[in-house]
Amino acid sequence: MTARRAVGALGVAAGIIASATSAAAWGATVRLAGDIVVPAGVVHEGSAVAVRGHVRVEGVLRGDAVAVDGDVEVWGRVTGSVQVVQGRVVLGPLARVDGDVRVVSGAVEWFPGARVGGRVLTGLLWSVPPRRPESGTLAAFVVRAAALWAMAGVTALVAAVAALFPGPVSRIARTLSRSPGASLLAGVLLWVLLPPLGLVLLVSLVGIPLLALLPFALSLLALAGLAGTALLVGSRLAEAFRWRPGPAGSTLVGAAILAALFLLSGPGRLAFLVALTWGMGAVLVHAFPKGPRGDPGTPSST
């Protein structure tokens, strides 16, 4: 395996591990060292993720079919995408995949009559781009290097926040776990209300100094939210693989996964934005709980 192929496989594997973690958090089916079968006539809600196992879809899978060190066989319909690392994809004559089919270190067996709504990508997913003028190649390299360094810095900052403030970060992660819907709604409302809030501060004489502090406050909110989200993601991954890295280690692993998502592709950046919004919303929910004290919506204990 070439160095570029190894980098591509590792990157896609990190994205698939992140997908498995998100799937576990949102109630999808995740199987370690085992197979997942969707029988004919059955509609399976949510993605199916098998690590060292196989996924066989004979009915309808409303989500993604993912296998790491295993195969995915589609004889029915998958409404999402099919992703495989170190395995093969079998598309039967009546198979229908609405999204993409992506295979790293494997192959696709395509029967006549099978339909794929997206792209079919095999081998080296991070292929070498077409030759461009030297200036364009240098600019693209600089942009990618800057993005890599920026996400490495964000990962280090998130890990530092978790190490310095373990109590608040743990409470934010618990808020995410207990109130995921309220946290996401609060994060979305934050983005919706930011422009009118900035406009009000701009036209107000007293609000101009506060407007200068708004980016700083937003950055702190984002760091705290990312730390809580990273801790939750890392903890769920540690539980799935029976690791015991501790809160700081779990946060570091979760932050690295979120950074890898951002660097992988456009959908990965969207997932990172959702995670950021989710975490910021959890900070607000925790800071302004429904009850007088304690976790949101729960009575305070003595």
PDB file of C-alpha atoms in Angstrom:
ATOM      1  CA  MET A   1       0.000   0.000   0.000  1.00  0.00           C
ATOM      2  CA  THR A   2       1.492   3.385  -0.970  1.00  0.00           C
ATOM      3  CA  ALA A   3       1.869   6.207   1.513  1.00  0.00           C
ATOM      4  CA  ARG A   4      -0.912   8.221  -0.132  1.00  0.00           C
ATOM      5  CA  ARG A   5      -3.221   5.182  -0.109  1.00  0.00           C
ATOM      6  CA  ALA A   6      -2.471   4.589   3.568  1.00  0.00           C
ATOM      7  CA  VAL A   7      -3.262   8.213   4.388  1.00  0.00           C
ATOM      8  CA  GLY A   8      -6.537   7.989   2.466  1.00  0.00           C
ATOM      9  CA  ALA A   9      -7.529   4.744   4.172  1.00  0.00           C
ATOM     10  CA  LEU A  10      -6.691   6.115   7.623  1.00  0.00           C
ATOM     11  CA  GLY A  11      -8.664   9.283   6.934  1.00  0.00           C
ATOM     12  CA  VAL A  12     -11.740   7.416   5.760  1.00  0.00           C
ATOM     13  CA  ALA A  13     -11.425   4.969   8.661  1.00  0.00           C
ATOM     14  CA  ALA A  14     -11.388   7.908  11.088  1.00  0.00           C
ATOM     15  CA  GLY A  15     -14.519   9.280   9.459  1.00  0.00           C
ATOM     16  CA  ILE A  16     -16.223   5.895   9.681  1.00  0.00           C
ATOM     17  CA  ILE A  17     -15.246   5.524  13.357  1.00  0.00           C
ATOM     18  CA  ALA A  18     -16.750   8.965  13.954  1.00  0.00           C
ATOM     19  CA  SER A  19     -19.886   7.866  12.113  1.00  0.00           C
ATOM     20  CA  ALA A  20     -20.062   4.785  14.325  1.00  0.00           C
ATOM     21  CA  THR A  21     -19.743   6.923  17.440  1.00  0.00           C
ATOM     22  CA  SER A  22     -22.457   9.305  16.254  1.00  0.00           C
ATOM     23  CA  ALA A  23     -24.618   6.343  15.315  1.00  0.00           C
ATOM     24  CA  ALA A  24     -24.303   4.870  18.797  1.00  0.00           C
ATOM     25  CA  ALA A  25     -25.187   8.235  20.306  1.00  0.00           C
ATOM     26  CA  TRP A  26     -28.316   8.618  18.184  1.00  0.00           C
ATOM     27  CA  GLY A  27     -29.643   5.042  18.531  1.00  0.00           C
ATOM     28  CA  ALA A  28     -28.478   3.384  15.309  1.00  0.00           C
ATOM     29  CA  THR A  29     -27.250  -0.233  15.239  1.00  0.00           C
ATOM     30  CA  VAL A  30     -23.529  -0.708  15.944  1.00  0.00           C
ATOM     31  CA  ARG A  31     -22.087  -4.231  16.098  1.00  0.00           C
ATOM     32  CA  LEU A  32     -18.510  -5.066  17.132  1.00  0.00           C
ATOM     33  CA  ALA A  33     -17.206  -8.441  15.880  1.00  0.00           C
ATOM     34  CA  GLY A  34     -20.658  -9.421  14.642  1.00  0.00           C
ATOM     35  CA  ASP A  35     -23.018  -9.222  11.647  1.00  0.00           C
ATOM     36  CA  ILE A  36     -26.100  -7.083  11.032  1.00  0.00           C
ATOM     37  CA  VAL A  37     -28.884  -8.501   8.845  1.00  0.00           C
ATOM     38  CA  VAL A  38     -31.965  -6.614   7.647  1.00  0.00           C
ATOM     39  CA  PRO A  39     -34.334  -9.372   6.436  1.00  0.00           C
ATOM     40  CA  ALA A  40     -36.580  -9.035   3.397  1.00  0.00           C
ATOM     41  CA  GLY A  41     -39.768  -7.116   4.135  1.00  0.00           C
ATOM     42  CA  VAL A  42     -38.214  -5.356   7.156  1.00  0.00           C
ATOM     43  CA  VAL A  43     -37.579  -1.584   7.341  1.00  0.00           C
ATOM     44  CA  HIS A  44     -34.609  -0.770   9.564  1.00  0.00           C
ATOM     45  CA  GLU A  45     -34.612   2.799  10.886  1.00  0.00           C
ATOM     46  CA  GLY A  46     -31.116   4.239  11.322  1.00  0.00           C
ATOM     47  CA  SER A  47     -27.653   3.367  10.082  1.00  0.00           C
ATOM     48  CA  ALA A  48     -26.009  -0.048  10.466  1.00  0.00           C
ATOM     49  CA  VAL A  49     -22.315  -0.085  11.442  1.00  0.00           C
ATOM     50  CA  ALA A  50     -20.320  -3.329  11.724  1.00  0.00           C
ATOM     51  CA  VAL A  51     -16.694  -3.402  12.910  1.00  0.00           C
ATOM     52  CA  ARG A  52     -15.035  -6.751  12.078  1.00  0.00           C
ATOM     53  CA  GLY A  53     -18.372  -7.970  10.787  1.00  0.00           C
ATOM     54  CA  HIS A  54     -20.740  -7.865   7.808  1.00  0.00           C
ATOM     55  CA  VAL A  55     -23.892  -5.917   6.935  1.00  0.00           C
ATOM     56  CA  ARG A  56     -26.502  -7.668   4.759  1.00  0.00           C
ATOM     57  CA  VAL A  57     -29.529  -5.672   3.603  1.00  0.00           C
ATOM     58  CA  GLU A  58     -32.366  -7.667   2.079  1.00  0.00           C
ATOM     59  CA  GLY A  59     -35.144  -5.263   3.101  1.00  0.00           C
ATOM     60  CA  VAL A  60     -34.874  -1.476   3.499  1.00  0.00           C
ATOM     61  CA  LEU A  61     -32.175   0.281   5.530  1.00  0.00           C
ATOM     62  CA  ARG A  62     -33.062   3.926   6.208  1.00  0.00           C
ATOM     63  CA  GLY A  63     -29.526   5.166   6.840  1.00  0.00           C
ATOM     64  CA  ASP A  64     -25.944   4.272   5.962  1.00  0.00           C
ATOM     65  CA  ALA A  65     -24.462   0.774   5.716  1.00  0.00           C
ATOM     66  CA  VAL A  66     -20.897   0.810   7.084  1.00  0.00           C
ATOM     67  CA  ALA A  67     -18.394  -2.031   7.553  1.00  0.00           C
ATOM     68  CA  VAL A  68     -14.804  -1.906   8.791  1.00  0.00           C
ATOM     69  CA  ASP A  69     -12.881  -5.143   8.106  1.00  0.00           C
ATOM     70  CA  GLY A  70     -16.034  -6.708   6.708  1.00  0.00           C
ATOM     71  CA  ASP A  71     -18.456  -6.764   3.752  1.00  0.00           C
ATOM     72  CA  VAL A  72     -21.693  -4.982   2.889  1.00  0.00           C
ATOM     73  CA  GLU A  73     -24.212  -6.902   0.777  1.00  0.00           C
ATOM     74  CA  VAL A  74     -27.212  -5.012  -0.595  1.00  0.00           C
ATOM     75  CA  TRP A  75     -30.049  -7.052  -2.050  1.00  0.00           C
ATOM     76  CA  GLY A  76     -32.732  -4.535  -1.097  1.00  0.00           C
ATOM     77  CA  ARG A  77     -32.470  -0.773  -0.606  1.00  0.00           C
ATOM     78  CA  VAL A  78     -30.148   1.539   1.341  1.00  0.00           C
ATOM     79  CA  THR A  79     -31.432   5.125   1.513  1.00  0.00           C
ATOM     80  CA  GLY A  80     -28.041   6.473   2.614  1.00  0.00           C
ATOM     81  CA  SER A  81     -24.528   5.565   1.530  1.00  0.00           C
ATOM     82  CA  VAL A  82     -22.449   2.373   1.641  1.00  0.00           C
ATOM     83  CA  GLN A  83     -18.937   2.663   3.104  1.00  0.00           C
ATOM     84  CA  VAL A  84     -16.436  -0.174   3.487  1.00  0.00           C
ATOM     85  CA  VAL A  85     -12.825  -0.299   4.664  1.00  0.00           C
ATOM     86  CA  GLN A  86     -10.942  -3.586   4.130  1.00  0.00           C
ATOM     87  CA  GLY A  87     -13.796  -5.523   2.573  1.00  0.00           C
ATOM     88  CA  ARG A  88     -16.116  -5.711  -0.407  1.00  0.00           C
ATOM     89  CA  VAL A  89     -19.506  -4.389  -1.491  1.00  0.00           C
ATOM     90  CA  VAL A  90     -21.961  -6.734  -3.209  1.00  0.00           C
ATOM     91  CA  LEU A  91     -24.860  -5.084  -5.072  1.00  0.00           C
ATOM     92  CA  GLY A  92     -27.517  -7.615  -6.044  1.00  0.00           C
ATOM     93  CA  PRO A  93     -29.672  -7.398  -9.172  1.00  0.00           C
ATOM     94  CA  LEU A  94     -32.466  -5.584  -7.280  1.00  0.00           C
ATOM     95  CA  ALA A  95     -30.149  -3.499  -5.090  1.00  0.00           C
ATOM     96  CA  ARG A  96     -30.711   0.229  -4.793  1.00  0.00           C
ATOM     97  CA  VAL A  97     -28.363   2.640  -3.005  1.00  0.00           C
ATOM     98  CA  ASP A  98     -29.554   6.240  -2.935  1.00  0.00           C
ATOM     99  CA  GLY A  99     -26.180   7.691  -1.850  1.00  0.00           C
ATOM    100  CA  ASP A 100     -22.530   6.937  -2.652  1.00  0.00           C
ATOM    101  CA  VAL A 101     -20.649   3.643  -2.549  1.00  0.00           C
ATOM    102  CA  ARG A 102     -17.141   4.093  -1.109  1.00  0.00           C
ATOM    103  CA  VAL A 103     -14.619   1.271  -0.719  1.00  0.00           C
ATOM    104  CA  VAL A 104     -11.067   1.515   0.619  1.00  0.00           C
ATOM    105  CA  SER A 105      -8.825  -1.547   0.246  1.00  0.00           C
ATOM    106  CA  GLY A 106     -11.587  -3.653  -1.251  1.00  0.00           C
ATOM    107  CA  ALA A 107     -13.780  -4.197  -4.312  1.00  0.00           C
ATOM    108  CA  VAL A 108     -17.336  -3.765  -5.613  1.00  0.00           C
ATOM    109  CA  GLU A 109     -19.296  -6.673  -7.136  1.00  0.00           C
ATOM    110  CA  TRP A 110     -22.094  -5.164  -9.197  1.00  0.00           C
ATOM    111  CA  PHE A 111     -24.879  -7.386 -10.571  1.00  0.00           C
ATOM    112  CA  PRO A 112     -26.819  -6.215 -13.652  1.00  0.00           C
ATOM    113  CA  GLY A 113     -29.866  -4.240 -12.560  1.00  0.00           C
ATOM    114  CA  ALA A 114     -28.302  -2.731  -9.423  1.00  0.00           C
ATOM    115  CA  ARG A 115     -28.691   1.055  -9.125  1.00  0.00           C
ATOM    116  CA  VAL A 116     -26.569   3.618  -7.273  1.00  0.00           C
ATOM    117  CA  GLY A 117     -27.817   7.198  -6.980  1.00  0.00           C
ATOM    118  CA  GLY A 118     -24.432   8.715  -6.122  1.00  0.00           C
ATOM    119  CA  ARG A 119     -20.831   7.945  -7.015  1.00  0.00           C
ATOM    120  CA  VAL A 120     -18.961   4.639  -6.809  1.00  0.00           C
ATOM    121  CA  LEU A 121     -15.448   5.245  -5.443  1.00  0.00           C
ATOM    122  CA  THR A 122     -12.916   2.474  -4.900  1.00  0.00           C
ATOM    123  CA  GLY A 123      -9.234   2.274  -4.065  1.00  0.00           C
ATOM    124  CA  LEU A 124      -7.498   5.553  -3.265  1.00  0.00           C
ATOM    125  CA  LEU A 125     -10.303   7.998  -2.360  1.00  0.00           C
ATOM    126  CA  TRP A 126      -7.850  10.859  -1.880  1.00  0.00           C
ATOM    127  CA  SER A 127      -6.711  10.693  -5.481  1.00  0.00           C
ATOM    128  CA  VAL A 128      -4.040  12.955  -6.906  1.00  0.00           C
ATOM    129  CA  PRO A 129      -5.706  16.048  -8.448  1.00  0.00           C
ATOM    130  CA  PRO A 130      -5.131  16.986 -12.079  1.00  0.00           C
ATOM    131  CA  ARG A 131      -1.939  18.877 -12.827  1.00  0.00           C
ATOM    132  CA  ARG A 132      -2.318  22.608 -12.412  1.00  0.00           C
ATOM    133  CA  PRO A 133       0.009  25.564 -12.761  1.00  0.00           C
ATOM    134  CA  GLU A 134       2.618  25.683 -10.003  1.00  0.00           C
ATOM    135  CA  SER A 135       1.031  28.756  -8.404  1.00  0.00           C
ATOM    136  CA  GLY A 136      -2.334  27.012  -8.081  1.00  0.00           C
ATOM    137  CA  THR A 137      -0.738  23.868  -6.634  1.00  0.00           C
ATOM    138  CA  LEU A 138       1.220  25.924  -4.110  1.00  0.00           C
ATOM    139  CA  ALA A 139      -1.898  27.849  -3.086  1.00  0.00           C
ATOM    140  CA  ALA A 140      -3.865  24.622  -2.601  1.00  0.00           C
ATOM    141  CA  PHE A 141      -1.018  23.180  -0.513  1.00  0.00           C
ATOM    142  CA  VAL A 142      -0.894  26.299   1.650  1.00  0.00           C
ATOM    143  CA  VAL A 143      -4.664  26.209   2.206  1.00  0.00           C
ATOM    144  CA  ARG A 144      -4.599  22.532   3.183  1.00  0.00           C
ATOM    145  CA  ALA A 145      -1.593  23.009   5.460  1.00  0.00           C
ATOM    146  CA  ALA A 146      -3.267  25.993   7.138  1.00  0.00           C
ATOM    147  CA  ALA A 147      -6.461  23.976   7.677  1.00  0.00           C
ATOM    148  CA  LEU A 148      -4.452  21.088   9.136  1.00  0.00           C
ATOM    149  CA  TRP A 149      -2.559  23.366  11.533  1.00  0.00           C
ATOM    150  CA  ALA A 150      -5.759  25.175  12.504  1.00  0.00           C
ATOM    151  CA  MET A 151      -7.569  21.948  13.374  1.00  0.00           C
ATOM    152  CA  ALA A 152      -4.504  20.664  15.236  1.00  0.00           C
ATOM    153  CA  GLY A 153      -4.552  23.883  17.256  1.00  0.00           C
ATOM    154  CA  VAL A 154      -8.279  23.524  17.940  1.00  0.00           C
ATOM    155  CA  THR A 155      -7.722  19.930  19.101  1.00  0.00           C
ATOM    156  CA  ALA A 156      -4.954  21.035  21.468  1.00  0.00           C
ATOM    157  CA  LEU A 157      -7.055  23.917  22.837  1.00  0.00           C
ATOM    158  CA  VAL A 158     -10.063  21.656  23.419  1.00  0.00           C
ATOM    159  CA  ALA A 159      -7.871  19.123  25.237  1.00  0.00           C
ATOM    160  CA  ALA A 160      -6.362  21.904  27.344  1.00  0.00           C
ATOM    161  CA  VAL A 161      -9.808  23.232  28.293  1.00  0.00           C
ATOM    162  CA  ALA A 162     -10.853  19.733  29.376  1.00  0.00           C
ATOM    163  CA  ALA A 163      -7.682  19.298  31.430  1.00  0.00           C
ATOM    164  CA  LEU A 164      -7.966  22.697  33.134  1.00  0.00           C
ATOM    165  CA  PHE A 165     -11.728  22.632  33.733  1.00  0.00           C
ATOM    166  CA  PRO A 166     -12.751  18.957  33.999  1.00  0.00           C
ATOM    167  CA  GLY A 167     -15.854  19.638  36.113  1.00  0.00           C
ATOM    168  CA  PRO A 168     -17.593  22.149  33.803  1.00  0.00           C
ATOM    169  CA  VAL A 169     -16.683  20.143  30.684  1.00  0.00           C
ATOM    170  CA  SER A 170     -18.132  16.959  32.231  1.00  0.00           C
ATOM    171  CA  ARG A 171     -21.337  18.802  33.107  1.00  0.00           C
ATOM    172  CA  ILE A 172     -21.631  20.084  29.525  1.00  0.00           C
ATOM    173  CA  ALA A 173     -21.195  16.526  28.223  1.00  0.00           C
ATOM    174  CA  ARG A 174     -23.902  15.296  30.609  1.00  0.00           C
ATOM    175  CA  THR A 175     -26.202  18.055  29.378  1.00  0.00           C
ATOM    176  CA  LEU A 176     -25.579  16.921  25.794  1.00  0.00           C
ATOM    177  CA  SER A 177     -26.415  13.343  26.726  1.00  0.00           C
ATOM    178  CA  ARG A 178     -29.523  14.162  28.775  1.00  0.00           C
ATOM    179  CA  SER A 179     -30.932  17.003  26.652  1.00  0.00           C
ATOM    180  CA  PRO A 180     -29.704  16.529  23.062  1.00  0.00           C
ATOM    181  CA  GLY A 181     -32.746  18.130  21.443  1.00  0.00           C
ATOM    182  CA  ALA A 182     -32.805  21.164  23.715  1.00  0.00           C
ATOM    183  CA  SER A 183     -29.056  21.642  23.235  1.00  0.00           C
ATOM    184  CA  LEU A 184     -29.297  21.553  19.448  1.00  0.00           C
ATOM    185  CA  LEU A 185     -32.277  23.923  19.469  1.00  0.00           C
ATOM    186  CA  ALA A 186     -30.428  26.362  21.726  1.00  0.00           C
ATOM    187  CA  GLY A 187     -27.397  26.271  19.413  1.00  0.00           C
ATOM    188  CA  VAL A 188     -29.501  26.940  16.314  1.00  0.00           C
ATOM    189  CA  LEU A 189     -31.290  29.816  18.068  1.00  0.00           C
ATOM    190  CA  LEU A 190     -27.909  31.248  19.007  1.00  0.00           C
ATOM    191  CA  TRP A 191     -26.839  31.458  15.347  1.00  0.00           C
ATOM    192  CA  VAL A 192     -30.237  32.910  14.380  1.00  0.00           C
ATOM    193  CA  LEU A 193     -30.120  35.622  17.071  1.00  0.00           C
ATOM    194  CA  LEU A 194     -26.460  36.621  16.632  1.00  0.00           C
ATOM    195  CA  PRO A 195     -26.947  38.954  13.598  1.00  0.00           C
ATOM    196  CA  PRO A 196     -29.804  41.010  15.135  1.00  0.00           C
ATOM    197  CA  LEU A 197     -27.919  41.111  18.449  1.00  0.00           C
ATOM    198  CA  GLY A 198     -24.825  42.467  16.701  1.00  0.00           C
ATOM    199  CA  LEU A 199     -26.937  45.058  14.879  1.00  0.00           C
ATOM    200  CA  VAL A 200     -28.543  46.220  18.143  1.00  0.00           C
ATOM    201  CA  LEU A 201     -25.137  46.571  19.783  1.00  0.00           C
ATOM    202  CA  LEU A 202     -23.785  48.425  16.759  1.00  0.00           C
ATOM    203  CA  VAL A 203     -26.486  51.104  16.758  1.00  0.00           C
ATOM    204  CA  SER A 204     -26.366  51.484  20.538  1.00  0.00           C
ATOM    205  CA  LEU A 205     -23.728  53.774  22.013  1.00  0.00           C
ATOM    206  CA  VAL A 206     -23.467  51.668  25.157  1.00  0.00           C
ATOM    207  CA  GLY A 207     -23.379  48.443  23.143  1.00  0.00           C
ATOM    208  CA  ILE A 208     -20.329  49.299  21.003  1.00  0.00           C
ATOM    209  CA  PRO A 209     -17.811  48.151  23.683  1.00  0.00           C
ATOM    210  CA  LEU A 210     -19.845  44.978  24.149  1.00  0.00           C
ATOM    211  CA  LEU A 211     -19.778  44.400  20.387  1.00  0.00           C
ATOM    212  CA  ALA A 212     -15.977  44.376  20.524  1.00  0.00           C
ATOM    213  CA  LEU A 213     -16.130  41.652  23.191  1.00  0.00           C
ATOM    214  CA  LEU A 214     -18.680  39.549  21.293  1.00  0.00           C
ATOM    215  CA  PRO A 215     -16.133  37.590  19.161  1.00  0.00           C
ATOM    216  CA  PHE A 216     -14.096  36.782  22.283  1.00  0.00           C
ATOM    217  CA  ALA A 217     -17.181  35.583  24.157  1.00  0.00           C
ATOM    218  CA  LEU A 218     -18.305  33.537  21.146  1.00  0.00           C
ATOM    219  CA  SER A 219     -14.862  31.909  20.909  1.00  0.00           C
ATOM    220  CA  LEU A 220     -14.976  30.903  24.582  1.00  0.00           C
ATOM    221  CA  LEU A 221     -18.477  29.515  24.097  1.00  0.00           C
ATOM    222  CA  ALA A 222     -17.327  27.527  21.055  1.00  0.00           C
ATOM    223  CA  LEU A 223     -14.308  26.099  22.914  1.00  0.00           C
ATOM    224  CA  ALA A 224     -16.422  25.025  25.872  1.00  0.00           C
ATOM    225  CA  GLY A 225     -19.050  23.490  23.586  1.00  0.00           C
ATOM    226  CA  LEU A 226     -16.460  21.610  21.513  1.00  0.00           C
ATOM    227  CA  ALA A 227     -14.816  20.310  24.699  1.00  0.00           C
ATOM    228  CA  GLY A 228     -18.132  18.934  25.960  1.00  0.00           C
ATOM    229  CA  THR A 229     -18.983  17.382  22.588  1.00  0.00           C
ATOM    230  CA  ALA A 230     -15.488  15.879  22.256  1.00  0.00           C
ATOM    231  CA  LEU A 231     -15.747  14.365  25.739  1.00  0.00           C
ATOM    232  CA  LEU A 232     -19.114  12.795  24.887  1.00  0.00           C
ATOM    233  CA  VAL A 233     -17.866  11.412  21.543  1.00  0.00           C
ATOM    234  CA  GLY A 234     -14.634  10.097  23.081  1.00  0.00           C
ATOM    235  CA  SER A 235     -16.473   8.523  26.012  1.00  0.00           C
ATOM    236  CA  ARG A 236     -18.949   6.738  23.731  1.00  0.00           C
ATOM    237  CA  LEU A 237     -16.065   5.437  21.606  1.00  0.00           C
ATOM    238  CA  ALA A 238     -14.204   4.283  24.736  1.00  0.00           C
ATOM    239  CA  GLU A 239     -17.319   2.440  25.931  1.00  0.00           C
ATOM    240  CA  ALA A 240     -17.763   0.774  22.538  1.00  0.00           C
ATOM    241  CA  PHE A 241     -14.161  -0.476  22.431  1.00  0.00           C
ATOM    242  CA  ARG A 242     -13.858  -0.959  26.218  1.00  0.00           C
ATOM    243  CA  TRP A 243     -11.052   1.535  26.645  1.00  0.00           C
ATOM    244  CA  ARG A 244     -10.332   3.484  29.815  1.00  0.00           C
ATOM    245  CA  PRO A 245      -8.488   6.615  28.692  1.00  0.00           C
ATOM    246  CA  GLY A 246     -10.047   8.847  31.369  1.00  0.00           C
ATOM    247  CA  PRO A 247     -11.901  12.149  30.776  1.00  0.00           C
ATOM    248  CA  ALA A 248      -8.852  13.990  29.402  1.00  0.00           C
ATOM    249  CA  GLY A 249      -7.944  11.156  27.045  1.00  0.00           C
ATOM    250  CA  SER A 250     -11.548  10.744  25.915  1.00  0.00           C
ATOM    251  CA  THR A 251     -11.752  14.474  25.153  1.00  0.00           C
ATOM    252  CA  LEU A 252      -8.525  14.339  23.147  1.00  0.00           C
ATOM    253  CA  VAL A 253      -9.773  11.353  21.112  1.00  0.00           C
ATOM    254  CA  GLY A 254     -13.138  13.014  20.513  1.00  0.00           C
ATOM    255  CA  ALA A 255     -11.513  16.289  19.471  1.00  0.00           C
ATOM    256  CA  ALA A 256      -9.241  14.446  17.031  1.00  0.00           C
ATOM    257  CA  ILE A 257     -12.265  12.707  15.488  1.00  0.00           C
ATOM    258  CA  LEU A 258     -14.117  16.003  15.082  1.00  0.00           C
ATOM    259  CA  ALA A 259     -11.021  17.571  13.506  1.00  0.00           C
ATOM    260  CA  ALA A 260     -10.686  14.609  11.111  1.00  0.00           C
ATOM    261  CA  LEU A 261     -14.332  15.047  10.119  1.00  0.00           C
ATOM    262  CA  PHE A 262     -13.702  18.703   9.284  1.00  0.00           C
ATOM    263  CA  LEU A 263     -10.670  17.839   7.141  1.00  0.00           C
ATOM    264  CA  LEU A 264     -12.249  14.928   5.263  1.00  0.00           C
ATOM    265  CA  SER A 265     -14.935  16.440   3.036  1.00  0.00           C
ATOM    266  CA  GLY A 266     -17.845  18.841   2.707  1.00  0.00           C
ATOM    267  CA  PRO A 267     -20.265  16.542   4.599  1.00  0.00           C
ATOM    268  CA  GLY A 268     -17.593  16.198   7.279  1.00  0.00           C
ATOM    269  CA  ARG A 269     -17.436  19.977   7.687  1.00  0.00           C
ATOM    270  CA  LEU A 270     -21.213  20.052   7.971  1.00  0.00           C
ATOM    271  CA  ALA A 271     -21.041  17.379  10.687  1.00  0.00           C
ATOM    272  CA  PHE A 272     -18.404  19.449  12.493  1.00  0.00           C
ATOM    273  CA  LEU A 273     -20.652  22.523  12.322  1.00  0.00           C
ATOM    274  CA  VAL A 274     -23.557  20.509  13.753  1.00  0.00           C
ATOM    275  CA  ALA A 275     -21.315  19.236  16.571  1.00  0.00           C
ATOM    276  CA  LEU A 276     -20.151  22.790  17.277  1.00  0.00           C
ATOM    277  CA  THR A 277     -23.725  24.112  17.319  1.00  0.00           C
ATOM    278  CA  TRP A 278     -24.828  21.219  19.525  1.00  0.00           C
ATOM    279  CA  GLY A 279     -22.046  21.852  22.034  1.00  0.00           C
ATOM    280  CA  MET A 280     -22.592  25.607  22.197  1.00  0.00           C
ATOM    281  CA  GLY A 281     -26.281  25.003  22.762  1.00  0.00           C
ATOM    282  CA  ALA A 282     -25.456  22.621  25.629  1.00  0.00           C
ATOM    283  CA  VAL A 283     -23.384  25.352  27.292  1.00  0.00           C
ATOM    284  CA  LEU A 284     -26.381  27.698  27.123  1.00  0.00           C
ATOM    285  CA  VAL A 285     -28.790  25.031  28.387  1.00  0.00           C
ATOM    286  CA  HIS A 286     -26.463  24.283  31.293  1.00  0.00           C
ATOM    287  CA  ALA A 287     -25.919  27.972  32.064  1.00  0.00           C
ATOM    288  CA  PHE A 288     -29.659  28.766  32.016  1.00  0.00           C
ATOM    289  CA  PRO A 289     -31.392  25.629  33.339  1.00  0.00           C
ATOM    290  CA  LYS A 290     -35.130  25.331  33.775  1.00  0.00           C
ATOM    291  CA  GLY A 291     -34.774  24.518  37.466  1.00  0.00           C
ATOM    292  CA  PRO A 292     -33.220  26.780  40.087  1.00  0.00           C
ATOM    293  CA  ARG A 293     -30.018  24.722  40.242  1.00  0.00           C
ATOM    294  CA  GLY A 294     -28.437  21.536  38.931  1.00  0.00           C
ATOM    295  CA  ASP A 295     -28.967  19.954  35.543  1.00  0.00           C
ATOM    296  CA  PRO A 296     -31.594  21.279  33.136  1.00  0.00           C
ATOM    297  CA  GLY A 297     -35.085  20.336  34.034  1.00  0.00           C
ATOM    298  CA  THR A 298     -34.032  18.288  37.109  1.00  0.00           C
ATOM    299  CA  PRO A 299     -34.615  19.270  40.721  1.00  0.00           C
ATOM    300  CA  SER A 300     -31.561  20.219  42.736  1.00  0.00           C
ATOM    301  CA  SER A 301     -30.375  17.701  45.288  1.00  0.00           C
ATOM    302  CA  THR A 302     -29.197  18.390  48.779  1.00  0.00           C
TER     303      THR A 302
END
